[in-house]
Amino acid sequence: MFSAILIEKGDAGPQVALTELDDTALPAGDVTVTVEYSTLNYKDALAITGKSPVVRKFPMVPGIDLAGVVTTSDHADWSIGDAVVLNGWGVGESHWGGLSQRARLNGDWLVPRPAEFSARQAMAIGTAGYTASLCVDALLAHGITPDQGEVLVTGATGGVGSVAIALLSKAGFGVAAATGKPGEAAYLKGLGASTIIDRAELTAAGKPLQKERWAGAIDTLGSHALVNAAAQTRYGGAVAACGLAQGMDLPGSVAPLILRGVALLGVDSVMAPKPRRLDAWARLARDLDADAIDAIARDITLGAAIDAAGTLIDGTVRGRLVVDVNN
């Protein structure tokens, strides 16, 4: 038997409970993992609260992230005792996920946990940090360099934003952190932000072309924030877009793209191929220090994740929520 958060379909919306399940309930897969830690991400919060139809099939164990140890394997790449990490691949949406003490998975979805990180640290990073690393890789691959100016990060106190600031700072960039929480300025500067700006400067409709301010940007919000970030990016710069916390719409103009040569780089973390995942985790292992991880993360119990989902939706959570599934 093992504990898990289970979402079942109800007439009035999803029914969510911490429950005990038998191993025979686990879905098909060629690797079984004893989960040590998971996380609570925005997508998990949407699934648990029912605010968005994230769950594709019921019943469902949410949790798009997990870190643990392989206990059985019929996959050539994995042996009993291997320390692994999983991010995305539809886990927690169409396949049972990580908010559980046990998971059965497709071995192709797993990557080795970097030796530099404990299971808890890997989940303090989680999909948010892994996505941030993908975004930094995308900007660097486009040719953005520190001498070109500051990089803007929206949603700066969130999980993606927090890790992005730390990674960009480590890579030598000046970082402008956009936040609606002025009281978190010390936290953001501690991660490496050089400038703090009010999120309100970005979240309303703006002109198609604005004053050139940024060499590049990492946007987690979408909607007007993404449009304004592009409109403020310097000639030849790039914006890595990875989120939709403000909205899925793109109410803007092609002007920055065709008049300033600004590139819009879409960054997907869910289905990213394994080589890109390995590169992202290698950057995290190399450039993200333990102090930054500790500053970003807070631990909660498996049962507490249900109530915490509403708080995360409300936007009042700073950094990352690490779920100790065995507590």
Short mmCIF file of C-alpha atoms in Angstrom, two decimals, residues 51-159:
data_model
loop_
_atom_site.label_atom_id
_atom_site.label_comp_id
_atom_site.label_asym_id
_atom_site.label_seq_id
_atom_site.Cartn_x
_atom_site.Cartn_y
_atom_site.Cartn_z
CA LYS A 51 -9.68 25.66 -12.29
CA SER A 52 -8.65 24.34 -15.70
CA PRO A 53 -9.30 20.98 -17.42
CA VAL A 54 -5.72 19.82 -17.00
CA VAL A 55 -6.63 16.22 -16.13
CA ARG A 56 -7.27 14.21 -19.28
CA LYS A 57 -8.49 10.98 -17.66
CA PHE A 58 -9.84 9.91 -14.27
CA PRO A 59 -8.96 8.81 -11.71
CA MET A 60 -5.65 10.70 -11.73
CA VAL A 61 -2.73 11.15 -9.38
CA PRO A 62 -1.44 14.69 -10.03
CA GLY A 63 2.16 15.80 -9.92
CA ILE A 64 4.21 16.66 -13.01
CA ASP A 65 7.52 16.19 -11.14
CA LEU A 66 9.12 13.49 -9.05
CA ALA A 67 12.49 12.40 -7.74
CA GLY A 68 13.09 8.94 -6.42
CA VAL A 69 14.80 5.57 -6.73
CA VAL A 70 14.12 2.78 -9.20
CA THR A 71 12.73 -0.31 -7.47
CA THR A 72 11.83 -2.46 -10.49
CA SER A 73 12.84 -2.08 -14.13
CA ASP A 74 12.25 -3.77 -17.45
CA HIS A 75 13.94 -0.87 -19.26
CA ALA A 76 17.48 -1.23 -20.60
CA ASP A 77 18.60 2.18 -19.29
CA TRP A 78 17.59 1.71 -15.66
CA SER A 79 18.57 -0.62 -12.84
CA ILE A 80 17.32 -1.09 -9.30
CA GLY A 81 18.75 1.64 -7.09
CA ASP A 82 19.20 4.28 -9.81
CA ALA A 83 18.35 7.82 -8.68
CA VAL A 84 16.04 9.43 -11.24
CA VAL A 85 14.08 12.59 -11.98
CA LEU A 86 10.95 13.02 -14.05
CA ASN A 87 9.51 16.26 -15.45
CA GLY A 88 6.48 16.49 -17.72
CA TRP A 89 5.61 13.97 -20.46
CA GLY A 90 1.92 14.33 -19.58
CA VAL A 91 2.47 12.82 -16.13
CA GLY A 92 -0.17 14.15 -13.74
CA GLU A 93 -2.44 14.83 -16.73
CA SER A 94 -2.90 11.59 -18.66
CA HIS A 95 -0.61 9.27 -16.64
CA TRP A 96 -0.40 9.01 -12.84
CA GLY A 97 2.11 11.45 -11.44
CA GLY A 98 4.43 12.27 -8.59
CA LEU A 99 2.17 13.34 -5.70
CA SER A 100 2.40 9.78 -4.50
CA GLN A 101 4.80 7.47 -2.68
CA ARG A 102 4.98 5.19 -5.72
CA ALA A 103 4.97 5.69 -9.49
CA ARG A 104 5.06 3.36 -12.49
CA LEU A 105 6.39 5.07 -15.60
CA ASN A 106 7.80 4.78 -19.09
CA GLY A 107 11.56 4.58 -18.61
CA ASP A 108 12.12 6.82 -21.65
CA TRP A 109 10.69 9.71 -19.60
CA LEU A 110 13.34 9.54 -16.88
CA VAL A 111 16.69 11.28 -16.59
CA PRO A 112 19.42 10.55 -14.05
CA ARG A 113 19.38 12.78 -11.00
CA PRO A 114 22.59 14.84 -11.07
CA ALA A 115 24.98 13.72 -8.35
CA GLU A 116 25.24 17.35 -7.20
CA PHE A 117 21.62 17.30 -5.99
CA SER A 118 19.74 15.38 -3.33
CA ALA A 119 16.23 14.24 -4.21
CA ARG A 120 14.85 17.20 -2.27
CA GLN A 121 17.10 19.67 -4.06
CA ALA A 122 16.13 18.20 -7.43
CA MET A 123 12.49 18.86 -6.59
CA ALA A 124 13.24 22.31 -5.20
CA ILE A 125 14.35 22.90 -8.78
CA GLY A 126 11.67 20.73 -10.45
CA THR A 127 9.94 21.55 -13.71
CA ALA A 128 10.13 25.25 -12.89
CA GLY A 129 13.90 25.28 -12.61
CA TYR A 130 14.35 22.89 -15.51
CA THR A 131 12.16 25.18 -17.64
CA ALA A 132 14.18 28.20 -16.55
CA SER A 133 17.34 26.40 -17.64
CA LEU A 134 15.77 25.61 -21.04
CA CYS A 135 14.96 29.32 -21.41
CA VAL A 136 18.52 30.40 -20.58
CA ASP A 137 19.84 27.82 -23.06
CA ALA A 138 17.48 29.23 -25.72
CA LEU A 139 18.68 32.82 -25.20
CA LEU A 140 22.34 31.80 -25.27
CA ALA A 141 21.82 29.67 -28.38
CA HIS A 142 20.31 32.72 -30.06
CA GLY A 143 23.50 34.64 -29.32
CA ILE A 144 22.40 36.84 -26.41
CA THR A 145 25.48 37.82 -24.36
CA PRO A 146 25.93 39.77 -21.11
CA ASP A 147 27.61 42.73 -22.83
CA GLN A 148 24.38 43.43 -24.76
CA GLY A 149 22.49 44.53 -21.63
CA GLU A 150 20.06 43.32 -19.01
CA VAL A 151 17.69 40.40 -19.44
CA LEU A 152 14.13 40.89 -18.20
CA VAL A 153 12.47 38.12 -16.17
CA THR A 154 8.72 38.30 -15.58
CA GLY A 155 6.95 36.46 -12.78
CA ALA A 156 10.20 36.89 -10.93
CA THR A 157 9.18 35.50 -7.54
CA GLY A 158 7.70 32.34 -9.05
CA GLY A 159 9.58 29.10 -9.48
#
